[in-house]
Amino acid sequence: MKANQISTGKIIDGKEVFALELKNSKGSYVTIYNYGGIINNFVVTNAAGDKQDIVLGFDDFDSYLSEDYLENYPYLGVIVGRYSNRIKDGQFSISGKSYQLTKSLHGGESGFDKKVWDILPTVDPSLTLQYISPANEENFPGTLTVQVTFKLSEEDELTLDYKATTDAATPVNLTHHSYFNLETHGGNVANHHHRMPASNYLAQDEEYIVTGQVLPVEGTIHDFRAGKAIGKDWDPAEGYDQSYVLDTPYGELALASETTAASSGLKLEIYTTEPVAHFYTAKYLNVEKAKGGKDYHPFEAFCVETQHAPNSVNIPGFPDTVLMPGQTYTQTTIFKVSK
């Protein structure tokens, strides 16, 4: 069955915005907007037999466009690109030529999260979105064609397969920015149990810019290798906003994180082919009148953003993020829910 398409009635930049729903026979479903690739719902059955939505978002599409939301914009559930996280001073060089981007987060002032993606025909029970980013958009070189395919399995695995090609050398570092909360009634995520197979993390400066220094997690608050409550070692005023180097060889699909919540009995495992997972516990989250009329506050969600290292375009020796003509960027990330 193809994704069910429901029009939102909105036309943005001449393109219609749809809500697209993927379902499985267990009654689990995912709702995705072709605006920003937003995962608006990810509904599964918890240990008590109740339906539970594990991602943050809104009850209606219009709220994603509201001034109040955009003023303190947290990138709820979006595709991030061309370049996730931060590039130092918004600058990089390719083959001796320097480029200056808007100094901002997650791809610029109007990144992939604010674009209406085309819906491509598919033969499987899946959804493929495509966006063609023109040369010099947000000052990035090259025309970049990006496709992201979403597929929901019978085992409640939501797979995201990314593919991108370019006609000129350009940095590419894509991720998805879903905010998760596995507790039955939401709230602070400090009691979620979290595990990450990462023996090292990446040093950051005062602006959260990755410096290139790789540090061991052993003996620090960043050691999640054996698993622990998210709030066990954190500074409750800061939480986590940190990139971790996964122990698995780059390119091999393997576990990036495993998170559970006692109240729901749910477990979320995230698998990826990417070398880094950025773990963020939503320090800056501040959203009013979200799903069910609830307000979202700091530390009431967590994100695991699978990607290459932030700022790696400026760090020799880190896995390369420059895509060349004739090459194809690929990435797979899987969100698997069980109980």
Short mmCIF file of N, CA and C in Angstrom, two decimals, residues 214-339:
data_model
loop_
_atom_site.label_atom_id
_atom_site.label_comp_id
_atom_site.label_asym_id
_atom_site.label_seq_id
_atom_site.Cartn_x
_atom_site.Cartn_y
_atom_site.Cartn_z
N VAL A 214 39.33 14.58 19.73
CA VAL A 214 38.53 13.40 20.07
C VAL A 214 38.92 12.97 21.48
N LEU A 215 37.91 12.86 22.37
CA LEU A 215 38.17 12.60 23.78
C LEU A 215 37.52 11.29 24.22
N PRO A 216 38.15 10.55 25.13
CA PRO A 216 37.53 9.33 25.63
C PRO A 216 36.38 9.64 26.59
N VAL A 217 35.34 8.84 26.54
CA VAL A 217 34.20 9.02 27.45
C VAL A 217 34.49 8.47 28.83
N GLU A 218 35.44 7.57 28.94
CA GLU A 218 35.71 6.90 30.21
C GLU A 218 36.01 7.91 31.31
N GLY A 219 35.30 7.77 32.44
CA GLY A 219 35.51 8.65 33.56
C GLY A 219 34.82 9.99 33.45
N THR A 220 33.95 10.16 32.45
CA THR A 220 33.25 11.43 32.24
C THR A 220 31.74 11.21 32.30
N ILE A 221 31.00 12.31 32.30
CA ILE A 221 29.53 12.22 32.27
C ILE A 221 29.03 11.69 30.94
N HIS A 222 29.91 11.58 29.95
CA HIS A 222 29.52 11.18 28.60
C HIS A 222 29.60 9.68 28.37
N ASP A 223 29.87 8.92 29.38
CA ASP A 223 30.01 7.47 29.21
C ASP A 223 28.64 6.79 29.33
N PHE A 224 28.08 6.45 28.17
CA PHE A 224 26.80 5.74 28.11
C PHE A 224 26.97 4.31 27.62
N ARG A 225 28.20 3.80 27.63
CA ARG A 225 28.46 2.49 27.02
C ARG A 225 27.71 1.37 27.73
N ALA A 226 27.61 1.43 29.05
CA ALA A 226 26.89 0.39 29.79
C ALA A 226 25.42 0.74 29.98
N GLY A 227 25.05 1.94 29.63
CA GLY A 227 23.68 2.41 29.81
C GLY A 227 23.46 2.98 31.21
N LYS A 228 22.68 4.03 31.28
CA LYS A 228 22.35 4.67 32.56
C LYS A 228 21.19 5.63 32.34
N ALA A 229 20.58 6.08 33.44
CA ALA A 229 19.56 7.11 33.34
C ALA A 229 20.18 8.37 32.75
N ILE A 230 19.45 9.00 31.83
CA ILE A 230 19.99 10.20 31.18
C ILE A 230 20.40 11.25 32.21
N GLY A 231 19.61 11.37 33.27
CA GLY A 231 19.89 12.40 34.27
C GLY A 231 20.86 12.00 35.36
N LYS A 232 21.42 10.80 35.29
CA LYS A 232 22.27 10.32 36.38
C LYS A 232 23.47 11.23 36.62
N ASP A 233 24.15 11.61 35.57
CA ASP A 233 25.38 12.40 35.71
C ASP A 233 25.29 13.80 35.13
N TRP A 234 24.18 14.14 34.52
CA TRP A 234 24.13 15.42 33.81
C TRP A 234 24.07 16.61 34.76
N ASP A 235 24.43 17.76 34.23
CA ASP A 235 24.12 19.04 34.86
C ASP A 235 22.67 19.34 34.49
N PRO A 236 21.75 19.37 35.45
CA PRO A 236 20.33 19.52 35.11
C PRO A 236 19.97 20.85 34.45
N ALA A 237 20.89 21.81 34.49
CA ALA A 237 20.65 23.08 33.80
C ALA A 237 21.18 23.08 32.37
N GLU A 238 21.97 22.05 32.02
CA GLU A 238 22.59 21.99 30.71
C GLU A 238 22.16 20.76 29.91
N GLY A 239 22.05 19.62 30.56
CA GLY A 239 21.74 18.39 29.84
C GLY A 239 22.88 18.01 28.92
N TYR A 240 22.52 17.40 27.80
CA TYR A 240 23.51 16.96 26.81
C TYR A 240 23.25 17.63 25.46
N ASP A 241 24.31 18.07 24.83
CA ASP A 241 24.28 18.62 23.47
C ASP A 241 25.64 18.30 22.87
N GLN A 242 25.85 17.02 22.58
CA GLN A 242 27.20 16.52 22.37
C GLN A 242 27.24 15.48 21.26
N SER A 243 28.31 15.50 20.48
CA SER A 243 28.51 14.52 19.41
C SER A 243 29.38 13.37 19.90
N TYR A 244 28.94 12.14 19.59
CA TYR A 244 29.63 10.93 20.00
C TYR A 244 30.11 10.15 18.78
N VAL A 245 31.34 9.64 18.86
CA VAL A 245 31.91 8.84 17.78
C VAL A 245 31.53 7.38 18.03
N LEU A 246 30.77 6.80 17.14
CA LEU A 246 30.31 5.44 17.33
C LEU A 246 31.45 4.45 17.13
N ASP A 247 31.42 3.36 17.89
CA ASP A 247 32.52 2.39 17.84
C ASP A 247 32.52 1.55 16.57
N THR A 248 31.37 1.45 15.92
CA THR A 248 31.27 0.64 14.71
C THR A 248 32.01 1.30 13.55
N PRO A 249 32.69 0.53 12.69
CA PRO A 249 33.34 1.12 11.51
C PRO A 249 32.34 1.90 10.65
N TYR A 250 32.76 3.06 10.20
CA TYR A 250 31.90 3.93 9.37
C TYR A 250 31.41 3.17 8.14
N GLY A 251 30.11 3.31 7.88
CA GLY A 251 29.49 2.68 6.72
C GLY A 251 28.78 1.39 7.04
N GLU A 252 29.04 0.83 8.20
CA GLU A 252 28.39 -0.41 8.62
C GLU A 252 27.14 -0.08 9.42
N LEU A 253 26.01 -0.66 9.04
CA LEU A 253 24.76 -0.40 9.76
C LEU A 253 24.83 -1.07 11.13
N ALA A 254 24.75 -0.26 12.18
CA ALA A 254 24.90 -0.79 13.53
C ALA A 254 24.20 0.12 14.52
N LEU A 255 24.10 -0.35 15.76
CA LEU A 255 23.39 0.38 16.80
C LEU A 255 24.10 1.69 17.14
N ALA A 256 23.31 2.77 17.17
CA ALA A 256 23.81 4.07 17.61
C ALA A 256 23.36 4.37 19.03
N SER A 257 22.15 3.95 19.39
CA SER A 257 21.65 4.20 20.74
C SER A 257 20.48 3.28 21.03
N GLU A 258 20.23 3.12 22.34
CA GLU A 258 19.09 2.33 22.81
C GLU A 258 18.52 3.05 24.03
N THR A 259 17.24 3.39 23.97
CA THR A 259 16.62 4.19 25.03
C THR A 259 15.31 3.53 25.45
N THR A 260 15.09 3.47 26.77
CA THR A 260 13.86 2.86 27.28
C THR A 260 13.22 3.77 28.33
N ALA A 261 11.91 3.57 28.52
CA ALA A 261 11.17 4.29 29.55
C ALA A 261 10.31 3.29 30.31
N ALA A 262 10.38 3.34 31.64
CA ALA A 262 9.69 2.36 32.47
C ALA A 262 8.17 2.49 32.39
N SER A 263 7.67 3.72 32.32
CA SER A 263 6.22 3.91 32.38
C SER A 263 5.49 3.32 31.20
N SER A 264 6.12 3.32 30.03
CA SER A 264 5.50 2.81 28.81
C SER A 264 5.96 1.41 28.45
N GLY A 265 7.14 1.04 28.97
CA GLY A 265 7.73 -0.24 28.58
C GLY A 265 8.30 -0.22 27.18
N LEU A 266 8.42 0.96 26.57
CA LEU A 266 8.90 1.06 25.20
C LEU A 266 10.42 1.19 25.14
N LYS A 267 10.97 0.62 24.10
CA LYS A 267 12.39 0.74 23.80
C LYS A 267 12.56 1.27 22.39
N LEU A 268 13.41 2.28 22.23
CA LEU A 268 13.74 2.84 20.92
C LEU A 268 15.20 2.56 20.64
N GLU A 269 15.45 1.75 19.61
CA GLU A 269 16.81 1.51 19.14
C GLU A 269 17.01 2.28 17.84
N ILE A 270 18.15 2.92 17.72
CA ILE A 270 18.48 3.66 16.51
C ILE A 270 19.73 3.05 15.90
N TYR A 271 19.61 2.67 14.63
CA TYR A 271 20.72 2.09 13.88
C TYR A 271 21.11 3.05 12.77
N THR A 272 22.38 3.08 12.43
CA THR A 272 22.82 4.01 11.39
C THR A 272 24.09 3.52 10.71
N THR A 273 24.31 4.02 9.50
CA THR A 273 25.58 3.82 8.80
C THR A 273 26.53 5.00 9.01
N GLU A 274 26.07 6.02 9.73
CA GLU A 274 26.87 7.23 9.94
C GLU A 274 27.89 7.04 11.07
N PRO A 275 28.97 7.82 11.07
CA PRO A 275 30.03 7.64 12.07
C PRO A 275 29.77 8.31 13.41
N VAL A 276 28.80 9.25 13.44
CA VAL A 276 28.59 10.09 14.63
C VAL A 276 27.10 10.12 14.97
N ALA A 277 26.81 10.17 16.27
CA ALA A 277 25.45 10.44 16.74
C ALA A 277 25.51 11.63 17.68
N HIS A 278 24.74 12.66 17.37
CA HIS A 278 24.69 13.84 18.24
C HIS A 278 23.51 13.66 19.18
N PHE A 279 23.80 13.67 20.48
CA PHE A 279 22.79 13.45 21.51
C PHE A 279 22.42 14.78 22.14
N TYR A 280 21.13 15.13 22.05
CA TYR A 280 20.65 16.44 22.50
C TYR A 280 19.43 16.23 23.38
N THR A 281 19.44 16.82 24.56
CA THR A 281 18.31 16.65 25.48
C THR A 281 17.45 17.90 25.61
N ALA A 282 17.41 18.68 24.55
CA ALA A 282 16.39 19.72 24.35
C ALA A 282 16.45 20.85 25.38
N LYS A 283 17.67 21.32 25.67
CA LYS A 283 17.82 22.44 26.60
C LYS A 283 17.03 23.67 26.16
N TYR A 284 16.95 23.89 24.86
CA TYR A 284 16.35 25.12 24.35
C TYR A 284 14.90 24.93 23.89
N LEU A 285 14.31 23.80 24.22
CA LEU A 285 12.93 23.53 23.81
C LEU A 285 11.97 24.41 24.59
N ASN A 286 11.13 25.13 23.86
CA ASN A 286 10.14 26.01 24.50
C ASN A 286 9.02 26.24 23.49
N VAL A 287 8.02 25.36 23.50
CA VAL A 287 6.94 25.39 22.52
C VAL A 287 5.61 25.42 23.25
N GLU A 288 4.75 26.35 22.87
CA GLU A 288 3.42 26.46 23.48
C GLU A 288 2.37 25.83 22.59
N LYS A 289 1.37 25.27 23.24
CA LYS A 289 0.17 24.72 22.57
C LYS A 289 0.56 23.71 21.48
N ALA A 290 1.31 22.71 21.88
CA ALA A 290 1.68 21.64 20.98
C ALA A 290 0.60 20.56 21.01
N LYS A 291 0.96 19.30 20.76
CA LYS A 291 -0.04 18.23 20.70
C LYS A 291 -0.86 18.18 21.98
N GLY A 292 -2.18 18.08 21.79
CA GLY A 292 -3.07 17.99 22.94
C GLY A 292 -3.13 19.26 23.76
N GLY A 293 -2.63 20.37 23.20
CA GLY A 293 -2.64 21.63 23.93
C GLY A 293 -1.52 21.77 24.95
N LYS A 294 -0.62 20.77 25.01
CA LYS A 294 0.47 20.80 25.97
C LYS A 294 1.55 21.79 25.56
N ASP A 295 2.27 22.30 26.54
CA ASP A 295 3.47 23.08 26.29
C ASP A 295 4.68 22.15 26.44
N TYR A 296 5.69 22.37 25.60
CA TYR A 296 6.94 21.62 25.71
C TYR A 296 7.99 22.50 26.38
N HIS A 297 8.66 21.92 27.37
CA HIS A 297 9.66 22.66 28.13
C HIS A 297 11.05 22.03 27.94
N PRO A 298 12.10 22.74 28.37
CA PRO A 298 13.44 22.16 28.25
C PRO A 298 13.54 20.78 28.91
N PHE A 299 14.31 19.92 28.28
CA PHE A 299 14.63 18.58 28.78
C PHE A 299 13.43 17.63 28.77
N GLU A 300 12.42 17.95 27.97
CA GLU A 300 11.25 17.07 27.87
C GLU A 300 11.30 16.22 26.60
N ALA A 301 12.47 16.07 26.01
CA ALA A 301 12.65 15.22 24.83
C ALA A 301 14.14 14.96 24.66
N PHE A 302 14.44 13.99 23.82
CA PHE A 302 15.83 13.75 23.43
C PHE A 302 15.88 13.54 21.92
N CYS A 303 17.00 13.91 21.33
CA CYS A 303 17.25 13.71 19.91
C CYS A 303 18.54 12.90 19.76
N VAL A 304 18.56 12.00 18.79
CA VAL A 304 19.78 11.30 18.41
C VAL A 304 19.95 11.55 16.92
N GLU A 305 20.82 12.50 16.60
CA GLU A 305 20.98 12.97 15.22
C GLU A 305 22.17 12.26 14.58
N THR A 306 21.88 11.28 13.74
CA THR A 306 22.94 10.50 13.08
C THR A 306 23.50 11.29 11.91
N GLN A 307 24.83 11.40 11.84
CA GLN A 307 25.44 12.30 10.87
C GLN A 307 26.95 12.08 10.82
N HIS A 308 27.63 12.86 9.97
CA HIS A 308 29.07 13.02 10.08
C HIS A 308 29.34 14.06 11.17
N ALA A 309 30.58 14.17 11.56
CA ALA A 309 30.92 15.11 12.62
C ALA A 309 30.58 16.54 12.21
N PRO A 310 29.95 17.30 13.09
CA PRO A 310 29.75 18.72 12.81
C PRO A 310 31.09 19.40 12.54
N ASN A 311 31.09 20.35 11.64
CA ASN A 311 32.28 21.12 11.27
C ASN A 311 33.37 20.28 10.64
N SER A 312 33.07 19.03 10.28
CA SER A 312 34.12 18.16 9.72
C SER A 312 34.63 18.63 8.37
N VAL A 313 33.86 19.49 7.69
CA VAL A 313 34.34 20.05 6.42
C VAL A 313 35.61 20.87 6.64
N ASN A 314 35.83 21.30 7.88
CA ASN A 314 37.02 22.11 8.21
C ASN A 314 38.07 21.34 9.01
N ILE A 315 37.89 20.03 9.18
CA ILE A 315 38.80 19.27 10.04
C ILE A 315 39.44 18.13 9.24
N PRO A 316 40.69 18.30 8.80
CA PRO A 316 41.39 17.23 8.08
C PRO A 316 41.48 15.97 8.96
N GLY A 317 41.32 14.83 8.33
CA GLY A 317 41.40 13.59 9.07
C GLY A 317 40.06 13.05 9.51
N PHE A 318 39.03 13.91 9.59
CA PHE A 318 37.69 13.43 9.88
C PHE A 318 37.06 12.90 8.59
N PRO A 319 36.10 11.96 8.68
CA PRO A 319 35.43 11.47 7.46
C PRO A 319 34.93 12.64 6.61
N ASP A 320 35.23 12.59 5.33
CA ASP A 320 34.99 13.71 4.41
C ASP A 320 33.50 13.94 4.20
N THR A 321 33.11 15.20 4.15
CA THR A 321 31.71 15.55 3.88
C THR A 321 31.54 16.27 2.54
N VAL A 322 32.59 16.36 1.74
CA VAL A 322 32.48 17.01 0.43
C VAL A 322 32.06 15.97 -0.60
N LEU A 323 30.91 16.21 -1.21
CA LEU A 323 30.39 15.32 -2.26
C LEU A 323 30.84 15.87 -3.61
N MET A 324 31.38 14.99 -4.46
CA MET A 324 31.89 15.38 -5.77
C MET A 324 30.93 14.93 -6.87
N PRO A 325 30.93 15.62 -8.01
CA PRO A 325 30.14 15.14 -9.16
C PRO A 325 30.52 13.71 -9.51
N GLY A 326 29.53 12.90 -9.80
CA GLY A 326 29.77 11.49 -10.11
C GLY A 326 29.69 10.59 -8.89
N GLN A 327 29.75 11.17 -7.70
CA GLN A 327 29.59 10.40 -6.47
C GLN A 327 28.12 10.44 -6.02
N THR A 328 27.75 9.50 -5.18
CA THR A 328 26.41 9.48 -4.58
C THR A 328 26.54 9.40 -3.07
N TYR A 329 25.97 10.38 -2.40
CA TYR A 329 25.89 10.35 -0.94
C TYR A 329 24.79 9.38 -0.55
N THR A 330 25.07 8.49 0.39
CA THR A 330 24.05 7.58 0.91
C THR A 330 24.16 7.53 2.43
N GLN A 331 23.02 7.30 3.05
CA GLN A 331 22.97 7.12 4.50
C GLN A 331 21.70 6.34 4.81
N THR A 332 21.77 5.45 5.77
CA THR A 332 20.58 4.76 6.27
C THR A 332 20.52 4.92 7.78
N THR A 333 19.36 5.30 8.28
CA THR A 333 19.11 5.35 9.72
C THR A 333 17.77 4.67 9.98
N ILE A 334 17.73 3.83 11.01
CA ILE A 334 16.53 3.08 11.35
C ILE A 334 16.13 3.39 12.78
N PHE A 335 14.85 3.72 12.98
CA PHE A 335 14.28 3.91 14.31
C PHE A 335 13.40 2.68 14.60
N LYS A 336 13.83 1.84 15.50
CA LYS A 336 13.12 0.59 15.80
C LYS A 336 12.50 0.67 17.20
N VAL A 337 11.18 0.47 17.24
CA VAL A 337 10.46 0.52 18.51
C VAL A 337 10.01 -0.88 18.90
N SER A 338 10.22 -1.22 20.17
CA SER A 338 9.77 -2.51 20.68
C SER A 338 9.39 -2.36 22.15
N LYS A 339 8.92 -3.45 22.74
CA LYS A 339 8.56 -3.41 24.16
C LYS A 339 8.82 -4.77 24.80
#
